[in-house]
Coordinates of C-alpha atoms in Angstrom, one line a residue:
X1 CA 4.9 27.2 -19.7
X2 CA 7.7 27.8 -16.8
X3 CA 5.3 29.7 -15.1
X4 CA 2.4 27.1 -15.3
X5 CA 4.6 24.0 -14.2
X6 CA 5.9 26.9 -11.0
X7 CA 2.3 27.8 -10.4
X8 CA 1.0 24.1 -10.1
X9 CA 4.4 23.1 -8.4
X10 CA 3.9 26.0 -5.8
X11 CA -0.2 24.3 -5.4
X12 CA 1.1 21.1 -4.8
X13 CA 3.3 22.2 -1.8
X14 CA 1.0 24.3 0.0
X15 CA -1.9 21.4 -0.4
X16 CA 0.5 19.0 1.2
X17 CA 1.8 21.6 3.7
X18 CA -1.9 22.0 4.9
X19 CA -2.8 18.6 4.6
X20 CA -3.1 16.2 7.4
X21 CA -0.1 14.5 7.3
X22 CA 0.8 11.0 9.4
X23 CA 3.9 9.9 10.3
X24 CA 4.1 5.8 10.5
X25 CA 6.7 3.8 12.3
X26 CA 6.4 -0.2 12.4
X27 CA 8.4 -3.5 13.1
X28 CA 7.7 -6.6 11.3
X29 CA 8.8 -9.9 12.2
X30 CA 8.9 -12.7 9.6
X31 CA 8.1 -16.4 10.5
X32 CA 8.7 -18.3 7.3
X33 CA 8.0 -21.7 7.2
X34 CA 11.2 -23.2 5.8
X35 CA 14.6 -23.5 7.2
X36 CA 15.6 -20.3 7.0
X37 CA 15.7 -18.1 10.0
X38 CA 13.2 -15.4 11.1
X39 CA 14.2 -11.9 10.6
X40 CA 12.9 -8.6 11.8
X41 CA 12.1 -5.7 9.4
X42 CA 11.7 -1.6 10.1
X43 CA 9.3 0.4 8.5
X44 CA 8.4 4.0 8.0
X45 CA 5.6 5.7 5.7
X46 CA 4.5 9.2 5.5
X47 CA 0.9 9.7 4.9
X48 CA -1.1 12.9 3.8
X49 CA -4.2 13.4 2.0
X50 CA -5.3 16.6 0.7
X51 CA -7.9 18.5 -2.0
X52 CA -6.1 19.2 -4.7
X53 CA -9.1 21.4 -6.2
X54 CA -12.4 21.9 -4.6
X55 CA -13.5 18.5 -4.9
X56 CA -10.9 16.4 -6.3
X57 CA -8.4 14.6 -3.7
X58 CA -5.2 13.1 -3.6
X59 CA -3.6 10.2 -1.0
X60 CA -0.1 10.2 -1.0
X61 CA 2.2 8.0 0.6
X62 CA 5.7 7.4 0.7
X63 CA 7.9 5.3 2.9
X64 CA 10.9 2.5 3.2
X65 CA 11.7 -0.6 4.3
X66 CA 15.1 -2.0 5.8
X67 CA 16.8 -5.2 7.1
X68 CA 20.2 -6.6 7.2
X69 CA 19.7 -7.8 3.4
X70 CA 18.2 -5.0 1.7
X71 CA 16.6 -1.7 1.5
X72 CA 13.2 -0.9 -0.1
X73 CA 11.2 2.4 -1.2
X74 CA 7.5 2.7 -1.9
X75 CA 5.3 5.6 -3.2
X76 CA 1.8 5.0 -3.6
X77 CA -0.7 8.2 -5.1
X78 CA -4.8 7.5 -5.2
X79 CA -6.3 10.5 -7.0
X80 CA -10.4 11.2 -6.8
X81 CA -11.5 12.9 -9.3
X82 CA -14.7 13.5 -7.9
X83 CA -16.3 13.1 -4.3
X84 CA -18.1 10.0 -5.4
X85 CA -20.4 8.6 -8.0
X86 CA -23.1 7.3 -5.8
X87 CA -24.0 8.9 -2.7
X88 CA -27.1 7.7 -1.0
X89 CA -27.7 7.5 3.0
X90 CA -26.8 4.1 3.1
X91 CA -24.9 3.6 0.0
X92 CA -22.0 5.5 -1.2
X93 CA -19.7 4.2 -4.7
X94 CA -16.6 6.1 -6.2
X95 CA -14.0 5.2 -8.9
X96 CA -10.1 6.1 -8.6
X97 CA -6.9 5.9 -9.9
X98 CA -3.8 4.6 -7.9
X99 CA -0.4 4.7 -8.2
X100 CA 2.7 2.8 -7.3
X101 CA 6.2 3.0 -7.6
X102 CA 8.6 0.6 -5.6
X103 CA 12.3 -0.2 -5.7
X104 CA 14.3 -2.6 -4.1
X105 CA 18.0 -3.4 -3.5
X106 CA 19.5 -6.3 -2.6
X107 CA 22.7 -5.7 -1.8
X108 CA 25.4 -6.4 -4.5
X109 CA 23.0 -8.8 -6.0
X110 CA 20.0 -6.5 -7.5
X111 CA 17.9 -3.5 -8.2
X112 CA 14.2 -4.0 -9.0
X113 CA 12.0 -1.1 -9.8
X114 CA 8.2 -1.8 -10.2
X115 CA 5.8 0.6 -11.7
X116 CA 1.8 -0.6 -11.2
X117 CA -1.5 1.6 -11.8
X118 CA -5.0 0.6 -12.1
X119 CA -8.9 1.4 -10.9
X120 CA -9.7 1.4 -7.5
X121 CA -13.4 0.6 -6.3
X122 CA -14.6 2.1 -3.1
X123 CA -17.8 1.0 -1.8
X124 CA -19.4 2.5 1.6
X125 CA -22.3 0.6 3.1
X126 CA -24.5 2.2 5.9
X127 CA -21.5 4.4 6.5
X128 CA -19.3 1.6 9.0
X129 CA -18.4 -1.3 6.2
X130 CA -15.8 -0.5 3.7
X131 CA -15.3 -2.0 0.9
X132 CA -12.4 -1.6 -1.6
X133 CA -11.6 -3.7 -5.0
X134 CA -8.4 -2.5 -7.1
X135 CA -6.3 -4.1 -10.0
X136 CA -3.3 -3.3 -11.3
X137 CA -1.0 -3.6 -14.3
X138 CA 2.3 -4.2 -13.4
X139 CA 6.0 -3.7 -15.6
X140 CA 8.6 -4.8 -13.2
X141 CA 12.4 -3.8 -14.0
X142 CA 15.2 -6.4 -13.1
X143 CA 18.9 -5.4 -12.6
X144 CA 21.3 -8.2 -11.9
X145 CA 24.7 -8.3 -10.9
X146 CA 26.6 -10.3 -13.9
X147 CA 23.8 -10.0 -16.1
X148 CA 24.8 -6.8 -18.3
X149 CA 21.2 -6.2 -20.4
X150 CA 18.3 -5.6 -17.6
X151 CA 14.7 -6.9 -18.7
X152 CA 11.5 -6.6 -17.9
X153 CA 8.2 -8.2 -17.0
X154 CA 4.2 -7.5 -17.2
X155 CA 2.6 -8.7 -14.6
X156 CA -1.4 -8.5 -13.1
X157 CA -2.3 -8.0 -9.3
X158 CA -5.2 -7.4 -7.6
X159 CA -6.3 -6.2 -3.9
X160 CA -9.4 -6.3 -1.9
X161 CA -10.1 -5.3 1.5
X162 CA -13.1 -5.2 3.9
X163 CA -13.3 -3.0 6.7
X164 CA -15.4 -2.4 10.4
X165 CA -15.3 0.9 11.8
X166 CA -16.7 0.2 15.2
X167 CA -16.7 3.5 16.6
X168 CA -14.7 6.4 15.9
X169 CA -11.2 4.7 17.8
X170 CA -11.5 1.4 17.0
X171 CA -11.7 -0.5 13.3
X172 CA -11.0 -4.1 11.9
X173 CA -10.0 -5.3 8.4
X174 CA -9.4 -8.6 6.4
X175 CA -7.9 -8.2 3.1
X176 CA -6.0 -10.8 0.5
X177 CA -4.0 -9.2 -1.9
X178 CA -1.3 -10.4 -4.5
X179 CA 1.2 -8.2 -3.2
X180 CA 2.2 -6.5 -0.3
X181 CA 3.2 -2.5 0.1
X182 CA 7.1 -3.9 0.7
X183 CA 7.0 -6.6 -1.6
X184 CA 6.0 -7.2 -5.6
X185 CA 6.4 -10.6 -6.5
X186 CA 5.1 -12.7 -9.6
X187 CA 1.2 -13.0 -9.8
X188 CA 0.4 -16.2 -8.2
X189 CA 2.0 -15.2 -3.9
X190 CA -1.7 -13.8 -2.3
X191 CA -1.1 -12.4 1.3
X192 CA -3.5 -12.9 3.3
X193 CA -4.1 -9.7 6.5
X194 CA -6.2 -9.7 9.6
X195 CA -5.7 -5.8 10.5
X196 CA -6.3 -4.0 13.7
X197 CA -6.3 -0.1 14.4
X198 CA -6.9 1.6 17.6
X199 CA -6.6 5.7 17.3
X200 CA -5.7 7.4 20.7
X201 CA -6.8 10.8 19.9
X202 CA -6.6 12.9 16.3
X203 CA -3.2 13.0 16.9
X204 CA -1.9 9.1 17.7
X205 CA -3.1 6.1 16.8
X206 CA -1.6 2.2 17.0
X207 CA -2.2 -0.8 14.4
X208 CA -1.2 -4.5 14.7
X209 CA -1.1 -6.8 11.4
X210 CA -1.0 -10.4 11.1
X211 CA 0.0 -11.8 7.6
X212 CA -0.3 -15.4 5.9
X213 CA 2.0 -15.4 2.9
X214 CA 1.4 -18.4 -0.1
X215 CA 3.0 -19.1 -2.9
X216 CA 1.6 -20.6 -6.1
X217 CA -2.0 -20.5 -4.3
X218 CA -3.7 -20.8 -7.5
X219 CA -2.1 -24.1 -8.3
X220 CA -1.4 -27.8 -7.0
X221 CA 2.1 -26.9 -5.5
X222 CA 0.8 -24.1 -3.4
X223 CA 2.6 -24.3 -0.4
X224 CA 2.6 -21.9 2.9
X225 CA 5.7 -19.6 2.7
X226 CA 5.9 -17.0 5.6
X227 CA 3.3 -15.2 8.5
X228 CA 4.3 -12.1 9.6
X229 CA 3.3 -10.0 12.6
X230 CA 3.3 -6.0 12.4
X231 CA 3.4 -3.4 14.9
X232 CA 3.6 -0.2 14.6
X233 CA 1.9 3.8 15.4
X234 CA 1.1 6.7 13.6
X235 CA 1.6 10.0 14.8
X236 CA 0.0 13.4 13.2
X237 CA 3.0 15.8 12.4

């Protein structure tokens, strides 16, 4: 049994070391809507994707967030089990699993660790419009200071995202989401994301996002609660 968990740990490193792996880096600055001020986040996710059998495939990715309040991790896994379901000239469908794990600490007032995993629909049309659905269970873990018992909560989310690949440097999506890869809240906060990506050359690229944050959308208190603008670059390592 040793040997087996060595053997598939010692597959797992060398797919990652001869995957393509990304390096992101990213600023975000927040423009909330009530009295409280604007601050300025940082940002940095490692990306790889490789074949972790002939035809199966993984997507990793792994990065954290930081600001003068708190500190933030993220991992995020979508596995393939096959290539897809559907391939057709103009048509291509798959089926996946994804992943997430996130933690959060605000500082000397609480840990929250979030653990979501659900089906992920990806749809291909005349090989230039993306489409992916995905949704998510959710069991969030609260630790607060003075509170000596944590508990937790179940929780739904969902994500869907269209996207334009123009040519083969330049590529638009719109996506509205009820969470954000920083940020877990309770169901009803959709973000909404206008997303740009311009790729250099195989080895740099550039994106800019620009975010419209809600709370309580789905009912009659919904109220506008933050837009956020994202800059950042990826870089092949």
């Amino acid at each position: 049994m040793k040997r087996l968990g060595l053997s598939a740990f010692l597959l797992l490193l060398m797919s990652v070391l001869t995957a393509e792996n990304y390096l992101e880096l990213a600023g975000t600055l927040f423009i909330p809507s009530t009295a409280a001020e604007e601050h300025f986040e940082i940002s940095g996710v490692l990306k790889t994707d490789f074949n972790f059998t002939e035809k199966q495939t993984v997507d990793l990715k792994a990065g954290f967030n930081i600001n003068g309040g708190f500190t933030g991790f993220t991992e995020n896994a979508v596995y393939r089990p096959v290539p897809s379901i559907i391939d057709m000239d103009i048509f291509q469908f798959n089926i996946a699993a994804e992943q997430f794990f996130h933690w959060r600490y605000l500082y000397d007032v609480s840990n929250q660790m979030d653990f979501m995993i659900g089906p992920h629909f990806e749809f291909v049309f005349a090989g230039s419009w993306f489409l992916d659905i995905s949704l998510y269970y959710l069991f969030k873990l609260c630790m607060i200071s003075g509170i000596e018992k944590p508990f937790g909560i179940n929780d739904g989310h969902f994500a869907v995202s269209v996207r334009k690949q123009f040519n083969q440097s330049f590529a638009v999506d719109v996506s509205v989401s009820s969470f954000d890869y920083f940020y877990y809240p309770r169901f009803l906060v959709p973000v909404f994301a206008l997303n740009f990506e311009y790729r250099a050359s195989e080895e740099l690229y550039f994106f800019n996002q620009l975010k419209v944050r809600y709370v309580d959308m789905f009912t009659l208190s919904a109220y506008f609660e933050t837009f956020q603008i994202v800059i950042g670059a990826g870089v092949k390592l």
